[in-house]
Coordinates of C-alpha atoms and ligand atoms in Angstrom, one line a residue:
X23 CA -19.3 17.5 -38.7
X24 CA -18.1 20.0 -36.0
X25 CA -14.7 19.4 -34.1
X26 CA -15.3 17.5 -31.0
X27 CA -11.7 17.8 -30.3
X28 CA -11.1 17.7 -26.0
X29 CA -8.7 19.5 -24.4
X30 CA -5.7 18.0 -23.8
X31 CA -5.9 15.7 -20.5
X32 CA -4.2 17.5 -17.5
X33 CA -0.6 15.3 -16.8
X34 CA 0.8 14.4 -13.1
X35 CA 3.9 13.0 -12.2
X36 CA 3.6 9.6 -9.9
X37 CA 6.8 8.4 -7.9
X38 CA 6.9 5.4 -6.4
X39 CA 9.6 6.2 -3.8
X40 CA 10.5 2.3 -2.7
X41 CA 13.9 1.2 -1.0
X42 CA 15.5 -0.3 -4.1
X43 CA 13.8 2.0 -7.2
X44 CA 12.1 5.1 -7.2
X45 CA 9.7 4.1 -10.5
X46 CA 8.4 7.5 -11.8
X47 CA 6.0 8.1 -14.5
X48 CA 3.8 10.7 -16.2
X49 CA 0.3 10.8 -17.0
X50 CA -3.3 11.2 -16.1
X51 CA -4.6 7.5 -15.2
X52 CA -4.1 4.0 -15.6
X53 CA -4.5 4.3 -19.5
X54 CA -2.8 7.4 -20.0
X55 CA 0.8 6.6 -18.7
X56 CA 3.1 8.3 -21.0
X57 CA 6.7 8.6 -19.5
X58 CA 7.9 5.7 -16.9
X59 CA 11.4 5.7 -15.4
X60 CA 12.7 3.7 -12.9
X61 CA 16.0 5.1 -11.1
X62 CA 17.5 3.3 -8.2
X63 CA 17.1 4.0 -4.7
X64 CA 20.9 5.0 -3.9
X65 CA 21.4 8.1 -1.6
X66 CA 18.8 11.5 -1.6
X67 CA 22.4 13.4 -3.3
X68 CA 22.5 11.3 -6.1
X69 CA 18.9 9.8 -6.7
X70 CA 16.3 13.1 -5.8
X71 CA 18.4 15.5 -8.7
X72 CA 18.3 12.5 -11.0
X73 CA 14.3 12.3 -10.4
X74 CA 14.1 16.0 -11.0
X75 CA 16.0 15.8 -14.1
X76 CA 13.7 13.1 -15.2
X77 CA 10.3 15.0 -14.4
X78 CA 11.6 18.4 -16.1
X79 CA 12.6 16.7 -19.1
X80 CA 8.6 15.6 -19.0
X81 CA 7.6 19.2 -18.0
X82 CA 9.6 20.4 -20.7
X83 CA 7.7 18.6 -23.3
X84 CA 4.0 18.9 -21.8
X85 CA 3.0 21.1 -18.4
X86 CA 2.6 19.2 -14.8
X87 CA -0.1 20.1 -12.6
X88 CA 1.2 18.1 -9.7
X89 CA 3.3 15.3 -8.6
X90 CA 2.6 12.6 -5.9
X91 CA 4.8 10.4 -4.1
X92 CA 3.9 7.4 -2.5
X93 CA 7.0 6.6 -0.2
X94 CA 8.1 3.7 2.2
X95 CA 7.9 5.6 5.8
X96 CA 7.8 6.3 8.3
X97 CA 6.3 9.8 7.2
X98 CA 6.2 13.2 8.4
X99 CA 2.7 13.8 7.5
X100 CA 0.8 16.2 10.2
X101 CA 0.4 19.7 8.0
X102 CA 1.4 21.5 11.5
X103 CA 4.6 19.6 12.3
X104 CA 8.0 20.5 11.6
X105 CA 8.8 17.3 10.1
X106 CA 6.0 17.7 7.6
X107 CA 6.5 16.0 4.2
X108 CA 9.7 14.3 5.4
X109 CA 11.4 11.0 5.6
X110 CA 11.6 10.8 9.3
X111 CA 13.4 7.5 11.7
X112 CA 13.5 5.3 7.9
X113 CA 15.9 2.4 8.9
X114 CA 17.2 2.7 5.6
X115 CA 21.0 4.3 5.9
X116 CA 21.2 8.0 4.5
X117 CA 17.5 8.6 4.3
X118 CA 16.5 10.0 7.7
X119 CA 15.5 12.9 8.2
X120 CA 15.0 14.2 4.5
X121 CA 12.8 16.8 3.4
X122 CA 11.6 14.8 0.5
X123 CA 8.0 16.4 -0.5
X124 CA 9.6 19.8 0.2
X125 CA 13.1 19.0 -2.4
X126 CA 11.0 18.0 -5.0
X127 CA 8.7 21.0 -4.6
X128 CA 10.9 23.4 -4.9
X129 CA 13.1 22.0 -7.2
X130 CA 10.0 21.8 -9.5
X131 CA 7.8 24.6 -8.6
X132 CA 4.9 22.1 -8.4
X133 CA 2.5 21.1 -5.6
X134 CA 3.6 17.6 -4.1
X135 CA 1.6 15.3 -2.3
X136 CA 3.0 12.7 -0.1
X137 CA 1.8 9.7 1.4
X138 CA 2.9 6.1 2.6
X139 CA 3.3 3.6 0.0
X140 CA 0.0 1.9 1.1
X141 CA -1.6 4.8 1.3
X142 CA -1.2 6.0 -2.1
X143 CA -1.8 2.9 -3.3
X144 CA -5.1 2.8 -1.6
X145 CA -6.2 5.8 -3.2
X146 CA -5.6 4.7 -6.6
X147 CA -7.8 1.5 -5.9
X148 CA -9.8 3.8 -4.5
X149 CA -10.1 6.3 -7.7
X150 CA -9.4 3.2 -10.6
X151 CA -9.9 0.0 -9.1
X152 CA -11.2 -2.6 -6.3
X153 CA -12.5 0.7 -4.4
X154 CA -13.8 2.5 -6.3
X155 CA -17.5 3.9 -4.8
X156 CA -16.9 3.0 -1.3
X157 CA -15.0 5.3 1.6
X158 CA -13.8 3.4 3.8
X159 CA -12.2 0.5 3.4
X160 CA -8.3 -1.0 3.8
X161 CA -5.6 -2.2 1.2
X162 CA -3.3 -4.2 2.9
X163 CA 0.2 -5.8 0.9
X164 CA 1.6 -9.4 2.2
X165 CA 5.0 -9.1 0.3
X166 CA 8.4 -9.1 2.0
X167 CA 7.0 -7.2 4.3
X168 CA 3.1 -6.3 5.5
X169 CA 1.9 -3.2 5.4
X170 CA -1.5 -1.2 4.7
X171 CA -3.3 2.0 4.1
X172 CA -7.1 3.1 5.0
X173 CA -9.2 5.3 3.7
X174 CA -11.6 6.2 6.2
X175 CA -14.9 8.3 5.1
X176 CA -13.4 9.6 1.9
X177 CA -9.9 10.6 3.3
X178 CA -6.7 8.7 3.7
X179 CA -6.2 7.9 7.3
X180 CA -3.3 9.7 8.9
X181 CA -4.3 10.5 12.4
X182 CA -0.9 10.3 15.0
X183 CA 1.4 9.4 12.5
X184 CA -0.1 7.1 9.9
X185 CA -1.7 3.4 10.5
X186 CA 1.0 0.4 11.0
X187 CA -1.2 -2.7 9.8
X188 CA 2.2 -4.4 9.6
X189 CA 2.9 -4.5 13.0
X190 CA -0.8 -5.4 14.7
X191 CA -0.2 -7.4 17.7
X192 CA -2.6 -10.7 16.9
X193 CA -2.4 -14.2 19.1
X194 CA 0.5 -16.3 19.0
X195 CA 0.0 -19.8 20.2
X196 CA 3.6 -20.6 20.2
X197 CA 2.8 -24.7 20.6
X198 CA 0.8 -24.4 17.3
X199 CA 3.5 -22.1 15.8
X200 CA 6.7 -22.0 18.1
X201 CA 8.3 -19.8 15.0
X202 CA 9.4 -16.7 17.2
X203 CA 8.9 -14.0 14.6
X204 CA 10.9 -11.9 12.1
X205 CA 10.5 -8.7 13.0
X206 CA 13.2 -6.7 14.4
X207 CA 11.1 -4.6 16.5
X208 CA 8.4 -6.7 18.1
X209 CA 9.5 -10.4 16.9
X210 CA 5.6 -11.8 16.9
X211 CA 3.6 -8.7 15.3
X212 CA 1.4 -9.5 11.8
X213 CA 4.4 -9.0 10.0
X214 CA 6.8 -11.1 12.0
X215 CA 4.1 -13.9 11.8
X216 CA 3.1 -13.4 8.4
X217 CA 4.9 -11.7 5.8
X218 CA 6.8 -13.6 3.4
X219 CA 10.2 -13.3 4.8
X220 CA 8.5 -14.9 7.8
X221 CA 6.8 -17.8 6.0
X222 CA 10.1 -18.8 4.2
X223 CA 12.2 -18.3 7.8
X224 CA 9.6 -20.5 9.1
X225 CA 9.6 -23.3 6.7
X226 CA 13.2 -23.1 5.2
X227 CA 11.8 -22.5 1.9
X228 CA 10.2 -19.1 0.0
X229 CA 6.6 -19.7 -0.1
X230 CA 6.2 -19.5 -4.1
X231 CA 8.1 -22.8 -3.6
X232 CA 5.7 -24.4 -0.5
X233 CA 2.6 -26.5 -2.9
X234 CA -0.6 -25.2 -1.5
X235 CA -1.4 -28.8 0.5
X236 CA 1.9 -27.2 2.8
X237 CA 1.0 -26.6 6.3
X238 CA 2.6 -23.4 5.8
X239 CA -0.1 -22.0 3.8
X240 CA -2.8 -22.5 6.7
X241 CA -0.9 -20.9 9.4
X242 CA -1.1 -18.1 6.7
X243 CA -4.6 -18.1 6.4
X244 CA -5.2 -17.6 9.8
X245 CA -2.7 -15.2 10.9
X246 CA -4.4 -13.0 8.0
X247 CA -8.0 -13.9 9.2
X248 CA -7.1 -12.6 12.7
X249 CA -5.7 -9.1 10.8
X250 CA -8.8 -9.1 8.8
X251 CA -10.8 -10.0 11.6
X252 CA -9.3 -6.6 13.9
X253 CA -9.6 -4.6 10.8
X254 CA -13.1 -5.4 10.3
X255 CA -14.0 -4.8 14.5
X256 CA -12.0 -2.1 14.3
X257 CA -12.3 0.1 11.1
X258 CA -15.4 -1.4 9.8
X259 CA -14.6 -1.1 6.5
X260 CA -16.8 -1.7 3.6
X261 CA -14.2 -3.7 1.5
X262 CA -10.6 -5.4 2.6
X263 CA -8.3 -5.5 -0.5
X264 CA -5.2 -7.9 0.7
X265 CA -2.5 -8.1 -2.1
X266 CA 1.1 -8.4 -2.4
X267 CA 3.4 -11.5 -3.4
X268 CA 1.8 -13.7 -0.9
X269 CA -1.4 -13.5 -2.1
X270 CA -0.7 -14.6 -5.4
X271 CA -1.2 -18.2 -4.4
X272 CA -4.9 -18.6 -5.5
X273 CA -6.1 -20.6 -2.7
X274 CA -5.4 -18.3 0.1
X275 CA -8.5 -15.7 -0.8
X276 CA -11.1 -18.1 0.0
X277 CA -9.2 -20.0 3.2
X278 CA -8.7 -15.9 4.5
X279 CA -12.5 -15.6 3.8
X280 CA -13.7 -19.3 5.6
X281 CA -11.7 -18.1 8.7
X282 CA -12.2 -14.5 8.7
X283 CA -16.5 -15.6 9.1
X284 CA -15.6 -18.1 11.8
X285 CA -13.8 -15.9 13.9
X286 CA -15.9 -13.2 13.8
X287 CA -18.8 -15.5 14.4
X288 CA -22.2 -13.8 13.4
X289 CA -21.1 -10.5 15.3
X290 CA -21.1 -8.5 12.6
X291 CA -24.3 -8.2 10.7
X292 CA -24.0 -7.3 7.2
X293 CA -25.1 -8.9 4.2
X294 CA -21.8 -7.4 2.8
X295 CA -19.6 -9.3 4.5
X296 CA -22.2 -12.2 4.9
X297 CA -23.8 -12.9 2.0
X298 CA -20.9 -10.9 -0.7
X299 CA -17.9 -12.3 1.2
X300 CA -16.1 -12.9 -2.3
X301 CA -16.3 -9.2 -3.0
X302 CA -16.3 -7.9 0.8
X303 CA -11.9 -9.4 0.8
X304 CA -10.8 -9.5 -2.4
X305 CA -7.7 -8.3 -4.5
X306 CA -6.4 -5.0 -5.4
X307 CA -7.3 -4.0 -8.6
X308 CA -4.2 -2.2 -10.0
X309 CA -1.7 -4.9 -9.3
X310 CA 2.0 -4.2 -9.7
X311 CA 1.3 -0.9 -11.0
X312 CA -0.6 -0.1 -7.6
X313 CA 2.5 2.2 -6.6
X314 CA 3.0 4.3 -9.3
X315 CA -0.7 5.0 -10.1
X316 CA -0.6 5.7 -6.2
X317 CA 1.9 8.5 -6.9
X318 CA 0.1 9.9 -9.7
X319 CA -3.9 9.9 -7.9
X320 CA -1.7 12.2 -4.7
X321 CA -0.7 14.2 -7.3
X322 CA -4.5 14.6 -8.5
X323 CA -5.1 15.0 -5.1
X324 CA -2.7 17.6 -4.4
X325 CA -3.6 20.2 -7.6
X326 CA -7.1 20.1 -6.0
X327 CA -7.9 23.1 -3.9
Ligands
LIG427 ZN1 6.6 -5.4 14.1

């Protein structure tokens, strides 16, 4: 029997760069994690050298073609601008302003590709899970906070900066809902309606606590409807992926979907959405280790000509 012995698979470092933990890890896919590490989010002096250490510690045992970071924003992220691959106006104390793609290159002589959080995320649905096959399409997290990424015809969509899902502007009938919103920036946007800081300001409860017979959990429904519903007249993507802590409870997915057909109403004509609703919003694939594998298909991504 001849040796059918493959060559070894090529490794990437993935970071996800959060605001509590930067988790990084080593490997080539969702199978093949070999190294994970999670170091906390304290100031770029103290936590970027320790993620270096930690990634030529790797190198040292195995070559790395690439890392990838998939980072809370906002993002410098237009190739031509001089805040390129930088933390830019980050509300998070010490980290404006940092040249964090461009530190880790040159600290490790490697290609680094750098995206939002959502965005890196989205690609690795896109390359191992709920995505895979279609190009255009949206991942969108309901956690703390909301936010989301879209590809759009094969690429990640960066455009002007990079999309805010988060902070769509959707109707507020303040009799219904006189909650004023939790976001510091625009009170009423998705997120200040809808993410789960929101729900439990709201209620006076966190929603993992609210039974799913709670009014709480219909107001939900159809502030993420009316999201879905502007992505869908908007973007016209081919799949919505809605994740995150909120989605957990089991019985929002099909209350999204029920709404999400009423209020568009017939306009949009495909059997996709139509007749395959189940699979047209459904949940991310990757679950909790969306972030990482986000880091590591940018860094795929980035040792690609
Ligand atoms: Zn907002």
């Amino acid at each position: 029997m001849t040796s059918s012995a493959r060559p070894p698979a090529r490794l990437f470092g993935g970071i996800e760069a959060g605001g509590t933990k930067f988790v990084c890890a080593v490997g080539s896919g969702p199978h093949d994690l070999r190294a994970c590490r999670e170091l906390p989010t304290t100031t770029p002096a103290a936590t970027l050298p320790a993620v270096v250490e930690f990634f030529q510690a790797q190198a040292a045992q195995a070559p790395l073609s690439a890392i990838g970071i998939g980072c809370f924003g906002p993002l410098g992220l237009d190739p031509a601008g001089p805040d390129f691959g930088f933390i830019t106006s980050t509300p998070k104390p010490g980290w404006q302003n940092v040249d964090l793609a461009g530190a880790l290159a040159r600290a490790l002589n490697l290609p680094v590709g750098l995206d939002t959080d959502v965005n890196a995320a989205a690609l690795a649905e896109h390359r191992w899970g709920a995505a895979q096959g279609l190009d255009t399409f949206v991942y969108l997290t309901v956690g703390t906070g909301i936010g989301g990424g879209v590809m759009c015809a094969g690429r990640l969509l960066h455009g002007l900066v990079h999309p805010e899902i988060g902070h769509m502007r959707i109707p507020h009938d303040l009799a219904a809902d006189p909650f004023p919103g939790a976001c510091p920036y625009h009170r009423d946007c998705l997120e200040g309606l809808a993410s789960g800081l929101a729900l439990a300001a709201r209620w006076g409860a966190p929603g993992p606590t609210l039974p799913p017979a709670h009014p709480a959990w219909r107001l939900e429904a159809h502030y993420l409807a009316l999201a879905a519903a502007n992505l869908v007249c908007a973007l016209s993507p081919q799949r919505l992926l809605f994740g995150g802590g909120v989605m957990r409870q089991a019985h929002m997915l099909p209350a999204i979907r029920a709404e999400l057909l009423d209020l568009l109403h017939g306009y949009v004509q495909s059997p996709a959405l139509l007749e395959r609703t189940d699979e047209f919003l459904q949940l991310p694939r990757l679950g909790e280790r969306a972030g990482v594998l986000g880091g590591l298909a940018l860094a795929l991504q980035a040792s690609q000509p």
